[in-house]
mmCIF file of C-alpha atoms and ligand atoms in Angstrom:
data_model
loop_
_atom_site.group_PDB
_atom_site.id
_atom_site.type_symbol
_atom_site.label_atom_id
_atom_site.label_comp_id
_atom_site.label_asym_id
_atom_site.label_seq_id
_atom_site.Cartn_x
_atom_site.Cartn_y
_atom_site.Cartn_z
ATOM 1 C CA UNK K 1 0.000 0.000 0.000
ATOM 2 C CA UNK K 2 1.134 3.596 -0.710
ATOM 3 C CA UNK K 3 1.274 5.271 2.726
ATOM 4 C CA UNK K 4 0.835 8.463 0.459
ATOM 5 C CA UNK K 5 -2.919 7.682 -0.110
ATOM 6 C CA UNK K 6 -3.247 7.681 3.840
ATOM 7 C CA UNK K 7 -2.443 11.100 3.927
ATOM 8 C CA UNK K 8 -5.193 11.509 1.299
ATOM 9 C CA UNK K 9 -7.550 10.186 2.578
ATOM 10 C CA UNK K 10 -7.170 12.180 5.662
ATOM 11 C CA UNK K 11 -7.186 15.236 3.936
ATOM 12 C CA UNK K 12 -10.312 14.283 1.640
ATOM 13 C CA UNK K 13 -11.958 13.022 5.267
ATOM 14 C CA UNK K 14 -11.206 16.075 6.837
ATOM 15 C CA UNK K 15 -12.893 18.205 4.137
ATOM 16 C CA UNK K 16 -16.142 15.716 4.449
ATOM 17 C CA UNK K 17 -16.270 16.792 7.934
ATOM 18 C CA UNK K 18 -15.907 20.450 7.200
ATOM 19 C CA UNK K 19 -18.581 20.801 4.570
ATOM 20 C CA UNK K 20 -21.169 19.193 7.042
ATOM 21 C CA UNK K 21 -19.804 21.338 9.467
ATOM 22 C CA UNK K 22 -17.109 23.573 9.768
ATOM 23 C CA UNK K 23 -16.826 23.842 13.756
ATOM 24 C CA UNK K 24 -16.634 19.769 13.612
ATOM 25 C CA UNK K 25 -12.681 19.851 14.601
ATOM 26 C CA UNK K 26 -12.994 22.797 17.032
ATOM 27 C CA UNK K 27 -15.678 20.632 18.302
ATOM 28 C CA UNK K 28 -13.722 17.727 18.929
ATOM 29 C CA UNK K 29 -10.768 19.359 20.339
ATOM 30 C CA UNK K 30 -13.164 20.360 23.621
ATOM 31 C CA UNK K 31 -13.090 17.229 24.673
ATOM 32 C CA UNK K 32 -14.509 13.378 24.660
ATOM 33 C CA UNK K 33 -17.759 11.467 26.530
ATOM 34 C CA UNK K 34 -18.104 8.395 25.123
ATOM 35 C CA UNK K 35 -20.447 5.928 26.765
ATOM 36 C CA UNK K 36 -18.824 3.120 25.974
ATOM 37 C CA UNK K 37 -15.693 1.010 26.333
ATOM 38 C CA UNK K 38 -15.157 -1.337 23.800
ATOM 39 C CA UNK K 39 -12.359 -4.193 24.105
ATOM 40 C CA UNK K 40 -11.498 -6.322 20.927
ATOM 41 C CA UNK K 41 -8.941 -7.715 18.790
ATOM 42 C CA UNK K 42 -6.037 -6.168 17.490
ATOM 43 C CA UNK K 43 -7.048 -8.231 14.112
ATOM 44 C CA UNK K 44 -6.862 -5.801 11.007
ATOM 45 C CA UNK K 45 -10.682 -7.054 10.281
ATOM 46 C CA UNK K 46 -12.290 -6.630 13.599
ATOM 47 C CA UNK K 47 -12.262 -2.401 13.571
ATOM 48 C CA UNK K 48 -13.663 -1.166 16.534
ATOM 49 C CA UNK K 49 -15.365 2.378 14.882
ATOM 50 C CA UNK K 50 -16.518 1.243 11.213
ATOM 51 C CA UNK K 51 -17.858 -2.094 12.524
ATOM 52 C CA UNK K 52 -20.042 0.003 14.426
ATOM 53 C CA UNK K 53 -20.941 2.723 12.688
ATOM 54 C CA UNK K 54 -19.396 5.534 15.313
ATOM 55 C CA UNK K 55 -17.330 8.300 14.612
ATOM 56 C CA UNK K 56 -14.902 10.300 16.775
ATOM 57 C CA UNK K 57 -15.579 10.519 19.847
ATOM 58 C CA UNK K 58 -18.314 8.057 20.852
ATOM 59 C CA UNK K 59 -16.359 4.897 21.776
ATOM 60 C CA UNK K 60 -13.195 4.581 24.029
ATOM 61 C CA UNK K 61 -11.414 1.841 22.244
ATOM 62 C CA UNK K 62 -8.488 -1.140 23.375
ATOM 63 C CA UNK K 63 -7.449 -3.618 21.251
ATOM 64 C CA UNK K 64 -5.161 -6.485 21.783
ATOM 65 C CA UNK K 65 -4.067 -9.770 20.632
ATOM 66 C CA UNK K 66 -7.525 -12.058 21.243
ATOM 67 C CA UNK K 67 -9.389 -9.572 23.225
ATOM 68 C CA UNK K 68 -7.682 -10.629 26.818
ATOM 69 C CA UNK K 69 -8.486 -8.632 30.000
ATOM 70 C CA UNK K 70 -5.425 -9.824 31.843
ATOM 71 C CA UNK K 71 -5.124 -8.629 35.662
ATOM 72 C CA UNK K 72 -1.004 -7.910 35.203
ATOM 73 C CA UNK K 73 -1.266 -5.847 32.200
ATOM 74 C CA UNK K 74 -0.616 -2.173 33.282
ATOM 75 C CA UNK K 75 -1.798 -1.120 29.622
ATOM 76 C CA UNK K 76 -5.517 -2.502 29.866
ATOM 77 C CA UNK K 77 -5.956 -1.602 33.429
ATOM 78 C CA UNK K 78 -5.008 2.077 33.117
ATOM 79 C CA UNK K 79 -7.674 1.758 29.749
ATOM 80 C CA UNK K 80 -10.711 0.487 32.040
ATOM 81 C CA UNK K 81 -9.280 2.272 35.499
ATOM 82 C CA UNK K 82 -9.294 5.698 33.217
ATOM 83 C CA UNK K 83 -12.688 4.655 31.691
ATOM 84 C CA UNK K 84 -14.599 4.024 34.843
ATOM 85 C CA UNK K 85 -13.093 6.749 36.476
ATOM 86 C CA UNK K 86 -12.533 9.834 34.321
ATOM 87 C CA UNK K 87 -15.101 8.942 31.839
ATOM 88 C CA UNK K 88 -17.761 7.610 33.378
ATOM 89 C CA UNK K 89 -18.895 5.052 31.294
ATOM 90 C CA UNK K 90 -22.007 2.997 31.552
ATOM 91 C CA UNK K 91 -21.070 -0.055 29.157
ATOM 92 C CA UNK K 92 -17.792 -1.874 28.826
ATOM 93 C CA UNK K 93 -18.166 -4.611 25.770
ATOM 94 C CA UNK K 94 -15.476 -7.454 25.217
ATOM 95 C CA UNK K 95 -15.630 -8.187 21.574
ATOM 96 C CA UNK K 96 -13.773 -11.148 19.727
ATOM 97 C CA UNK K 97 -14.094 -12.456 16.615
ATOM 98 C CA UNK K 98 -14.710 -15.986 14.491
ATOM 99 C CA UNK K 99 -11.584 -16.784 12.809
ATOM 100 C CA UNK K 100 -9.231 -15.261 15.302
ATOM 101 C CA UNK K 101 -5.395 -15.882 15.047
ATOM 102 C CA UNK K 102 -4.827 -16.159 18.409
ATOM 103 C CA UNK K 103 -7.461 -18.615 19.206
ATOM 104 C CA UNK K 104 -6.659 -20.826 16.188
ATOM 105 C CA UNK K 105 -2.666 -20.597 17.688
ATOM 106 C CA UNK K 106 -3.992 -22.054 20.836
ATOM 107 C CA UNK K 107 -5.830 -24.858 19.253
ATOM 108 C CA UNK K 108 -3.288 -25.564 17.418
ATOM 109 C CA UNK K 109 -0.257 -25.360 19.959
ATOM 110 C CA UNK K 110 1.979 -23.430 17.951
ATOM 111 C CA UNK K 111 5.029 -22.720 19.148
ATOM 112 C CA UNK K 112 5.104 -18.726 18.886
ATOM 113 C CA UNK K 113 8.352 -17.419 20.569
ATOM 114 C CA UNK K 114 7.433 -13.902 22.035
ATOM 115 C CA UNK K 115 3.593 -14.844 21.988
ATOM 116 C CA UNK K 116 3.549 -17.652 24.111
ATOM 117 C CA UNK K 117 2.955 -15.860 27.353
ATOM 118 C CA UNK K 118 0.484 -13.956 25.831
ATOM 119 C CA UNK K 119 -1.200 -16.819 24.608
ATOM 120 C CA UNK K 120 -1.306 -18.436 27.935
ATOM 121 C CA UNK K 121 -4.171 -17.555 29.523
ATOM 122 C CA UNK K 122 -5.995 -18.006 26.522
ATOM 123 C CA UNK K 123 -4.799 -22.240 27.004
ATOM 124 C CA UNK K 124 -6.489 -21.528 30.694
ATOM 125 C CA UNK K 125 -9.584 -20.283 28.962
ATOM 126 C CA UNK K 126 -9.609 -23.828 26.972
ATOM 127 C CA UNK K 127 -9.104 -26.131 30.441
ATOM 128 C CA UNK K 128 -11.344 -24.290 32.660
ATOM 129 C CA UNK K 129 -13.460 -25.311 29.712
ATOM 130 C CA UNK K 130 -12.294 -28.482 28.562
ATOM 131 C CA UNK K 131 -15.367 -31.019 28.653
ATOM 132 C CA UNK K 132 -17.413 -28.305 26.645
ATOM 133 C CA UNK K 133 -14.866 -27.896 23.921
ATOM 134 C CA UNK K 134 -13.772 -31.151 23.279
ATOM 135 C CA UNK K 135 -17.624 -32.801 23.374
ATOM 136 C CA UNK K 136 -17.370 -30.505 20.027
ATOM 137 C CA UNK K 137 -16.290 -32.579 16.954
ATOM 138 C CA UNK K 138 -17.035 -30.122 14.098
ATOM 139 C CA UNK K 139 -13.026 -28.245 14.005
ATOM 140 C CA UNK K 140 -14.973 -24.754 13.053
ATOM 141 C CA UNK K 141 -17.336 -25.206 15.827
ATOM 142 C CA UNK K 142 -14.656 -25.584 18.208
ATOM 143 C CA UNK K 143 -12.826 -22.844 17.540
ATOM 144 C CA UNK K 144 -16.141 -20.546 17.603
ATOM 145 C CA UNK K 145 -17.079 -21.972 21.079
ATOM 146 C CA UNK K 146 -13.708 -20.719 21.950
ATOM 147 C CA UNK K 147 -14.014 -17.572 20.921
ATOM 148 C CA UNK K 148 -17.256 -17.165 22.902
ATOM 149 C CA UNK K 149 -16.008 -18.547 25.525
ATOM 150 C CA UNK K 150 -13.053 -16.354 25.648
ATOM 151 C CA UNK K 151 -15.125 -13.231 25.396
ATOM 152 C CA UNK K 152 -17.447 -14.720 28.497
ATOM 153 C CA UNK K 153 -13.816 -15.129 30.294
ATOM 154 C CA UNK K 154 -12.793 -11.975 29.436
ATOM 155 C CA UNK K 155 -16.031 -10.322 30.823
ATOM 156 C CA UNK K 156 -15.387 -12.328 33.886
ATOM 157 C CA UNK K 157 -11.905 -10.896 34.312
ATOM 158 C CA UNK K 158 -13.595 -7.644 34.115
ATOM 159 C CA UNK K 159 -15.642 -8.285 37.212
ATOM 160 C CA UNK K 160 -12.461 -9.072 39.297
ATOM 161 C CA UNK K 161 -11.078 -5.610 38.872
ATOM 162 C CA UNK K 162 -11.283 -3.419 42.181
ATOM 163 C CA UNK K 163 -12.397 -0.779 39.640
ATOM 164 C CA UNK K 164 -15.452 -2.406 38.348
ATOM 165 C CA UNK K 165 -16.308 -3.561 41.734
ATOM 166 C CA UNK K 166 -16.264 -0.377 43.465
ATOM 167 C CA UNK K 167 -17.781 0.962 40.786
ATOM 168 C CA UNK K 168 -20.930 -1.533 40.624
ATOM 169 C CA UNK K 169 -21.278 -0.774 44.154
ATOM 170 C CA UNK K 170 -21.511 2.674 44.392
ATOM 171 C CA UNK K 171 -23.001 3.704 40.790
ATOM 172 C CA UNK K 172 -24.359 0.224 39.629
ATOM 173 C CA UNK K 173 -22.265 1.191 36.419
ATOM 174 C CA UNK K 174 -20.486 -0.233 34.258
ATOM 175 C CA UNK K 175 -22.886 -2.713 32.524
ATOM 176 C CA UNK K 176 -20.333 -5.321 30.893
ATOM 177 C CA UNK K 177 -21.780 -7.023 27.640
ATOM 178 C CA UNK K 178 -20.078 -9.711 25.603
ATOM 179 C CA UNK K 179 -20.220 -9.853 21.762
ATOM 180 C CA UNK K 180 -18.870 -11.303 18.702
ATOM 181 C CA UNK K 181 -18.060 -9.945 15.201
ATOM 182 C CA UNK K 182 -18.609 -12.340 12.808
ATOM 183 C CA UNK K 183 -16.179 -11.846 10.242
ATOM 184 C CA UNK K 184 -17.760 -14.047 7.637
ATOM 185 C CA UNK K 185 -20.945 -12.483 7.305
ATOM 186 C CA UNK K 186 -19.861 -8.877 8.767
ATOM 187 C CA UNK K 187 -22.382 -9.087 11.518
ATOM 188 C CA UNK K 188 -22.083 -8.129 15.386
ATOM 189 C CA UNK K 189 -23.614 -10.508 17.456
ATOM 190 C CA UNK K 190 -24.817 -10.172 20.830
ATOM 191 C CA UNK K 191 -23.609 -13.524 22.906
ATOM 192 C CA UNK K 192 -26.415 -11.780 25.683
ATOM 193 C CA UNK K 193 -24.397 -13.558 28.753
ATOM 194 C CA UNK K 194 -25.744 -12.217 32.212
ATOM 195 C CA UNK K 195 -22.385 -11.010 33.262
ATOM 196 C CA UNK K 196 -24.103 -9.385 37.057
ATOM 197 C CA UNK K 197 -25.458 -13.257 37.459
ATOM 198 C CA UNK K 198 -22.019 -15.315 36.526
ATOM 199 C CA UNK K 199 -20.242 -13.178 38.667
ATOM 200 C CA UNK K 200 -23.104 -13.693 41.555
ATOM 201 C CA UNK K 201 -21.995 -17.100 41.497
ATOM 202 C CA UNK K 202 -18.322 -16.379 41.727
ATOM 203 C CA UNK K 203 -18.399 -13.376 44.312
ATOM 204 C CA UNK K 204 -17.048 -15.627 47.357
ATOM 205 C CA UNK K 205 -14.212 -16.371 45.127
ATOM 206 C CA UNK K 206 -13.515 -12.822 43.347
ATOM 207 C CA UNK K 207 -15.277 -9.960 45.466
ATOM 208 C CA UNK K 208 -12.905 -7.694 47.427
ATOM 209 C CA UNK K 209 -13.419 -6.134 50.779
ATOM 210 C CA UNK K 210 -13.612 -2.757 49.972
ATOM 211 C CA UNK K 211 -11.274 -0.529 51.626
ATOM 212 C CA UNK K 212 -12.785 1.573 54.358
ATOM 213 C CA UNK K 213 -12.587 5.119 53.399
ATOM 214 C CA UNK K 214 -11.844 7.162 56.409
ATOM 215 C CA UNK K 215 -14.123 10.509 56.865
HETATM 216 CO CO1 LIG H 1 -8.345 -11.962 16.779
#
């Protein structure tokens, strides 16, 4: 690809924006509110914004290799810490994908240097989840169940994080929703888990004693 026609597209977008209207930029420079945090793939297919139909400024967006929410990386914690916090939002969504890399590298226990650790978690995913996955005999099938399966993880994850709980306790907020892109048909699907109830079972495993703030 030309990295020239980048640059022109930017410019042509930028001009789009100004006929419709010409404070747009100034606009967007005051600040941001999105609603929403959205967690997905770092896949070149799974886009966060066009996927969705949003433009700047209505989504805060992280993307990583297979959608993880993992509780040692200092990159995805400051994302949701900074989301719940400063911005308020009401939903966080975990969104994989069918046909995701890193779930196919799992299945497939490819040795992948650097990516290994990465991938790890994602092979705990699979045996906390074993029976389910390997009742399935249709290869495609499997690696879909993984990927909802993942996202339902993920979501889980989510629920573990001081943040979130404080959060749910004091605002009710975020709502955390697990979906899917599906990359063959271009459709965003709704997996609809009950993310309040699965963690209702978990909570004398995962729920913190909140610190007592002193008055
Ligand atoms: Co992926």
């Amino acid at each position: 690809m030309d990295l020239k026609r980048i640059f022109e597209n930017n410019e042509k977008w930028v001009q789009q924006k100004l006929d419709l209207d010409k404070n747009y930029f100034k606009r967007l420079s005051e600040g941001q509110s999105p609603e929403f945090l959205y967690i997905g793939c770092s896949d070149s297919r799974a886009t966060a914004e066009e996927l969705m139909g949003l433009t700047p400024g209505e989504v805060f967006v992280h993307r990583n290799i297979a959608n993880q929410v993992i509780s040692i990386d200092n990159n995805v914690n400051a994302v949701i810490q900074f989301a719940i916090d400063i911005l308020k939002v009401k939903h966080i969504v975990v969104c994989g994908h069918y046909e995701c890399g890193g779930i196919k590298a799992v299945l497939q226990r490819n040795d992948l240097g650097e990516l290994n650790s990465w991938l790890s978690s994602l092979r705990d995913v699979y045996r906390f989840h074993q029976k389910e996955l390997e009742a399935i005999t249709q290869q495609e099938r499997k690696y879909d169940r993984l990927v909802e399966i993942n996202v339902l993880e993920q979501c889980l994850n989510l629920t573990k994080i001081d943040h979130v709980q404080h959060s749910w306790s004091t605002t009710g907020l975020p709502r955390i929703h697990g979906w899917v892109f599906n990359v063959r048909t271009g459709k965003l699907e709704d997996l609809n888990f009950d993310i309040e109830r699965e963690f209702s079972l978990l909570r004398n495993i995962y729920e913190l004693n909140q610190k007592k703030t002193s008055d």
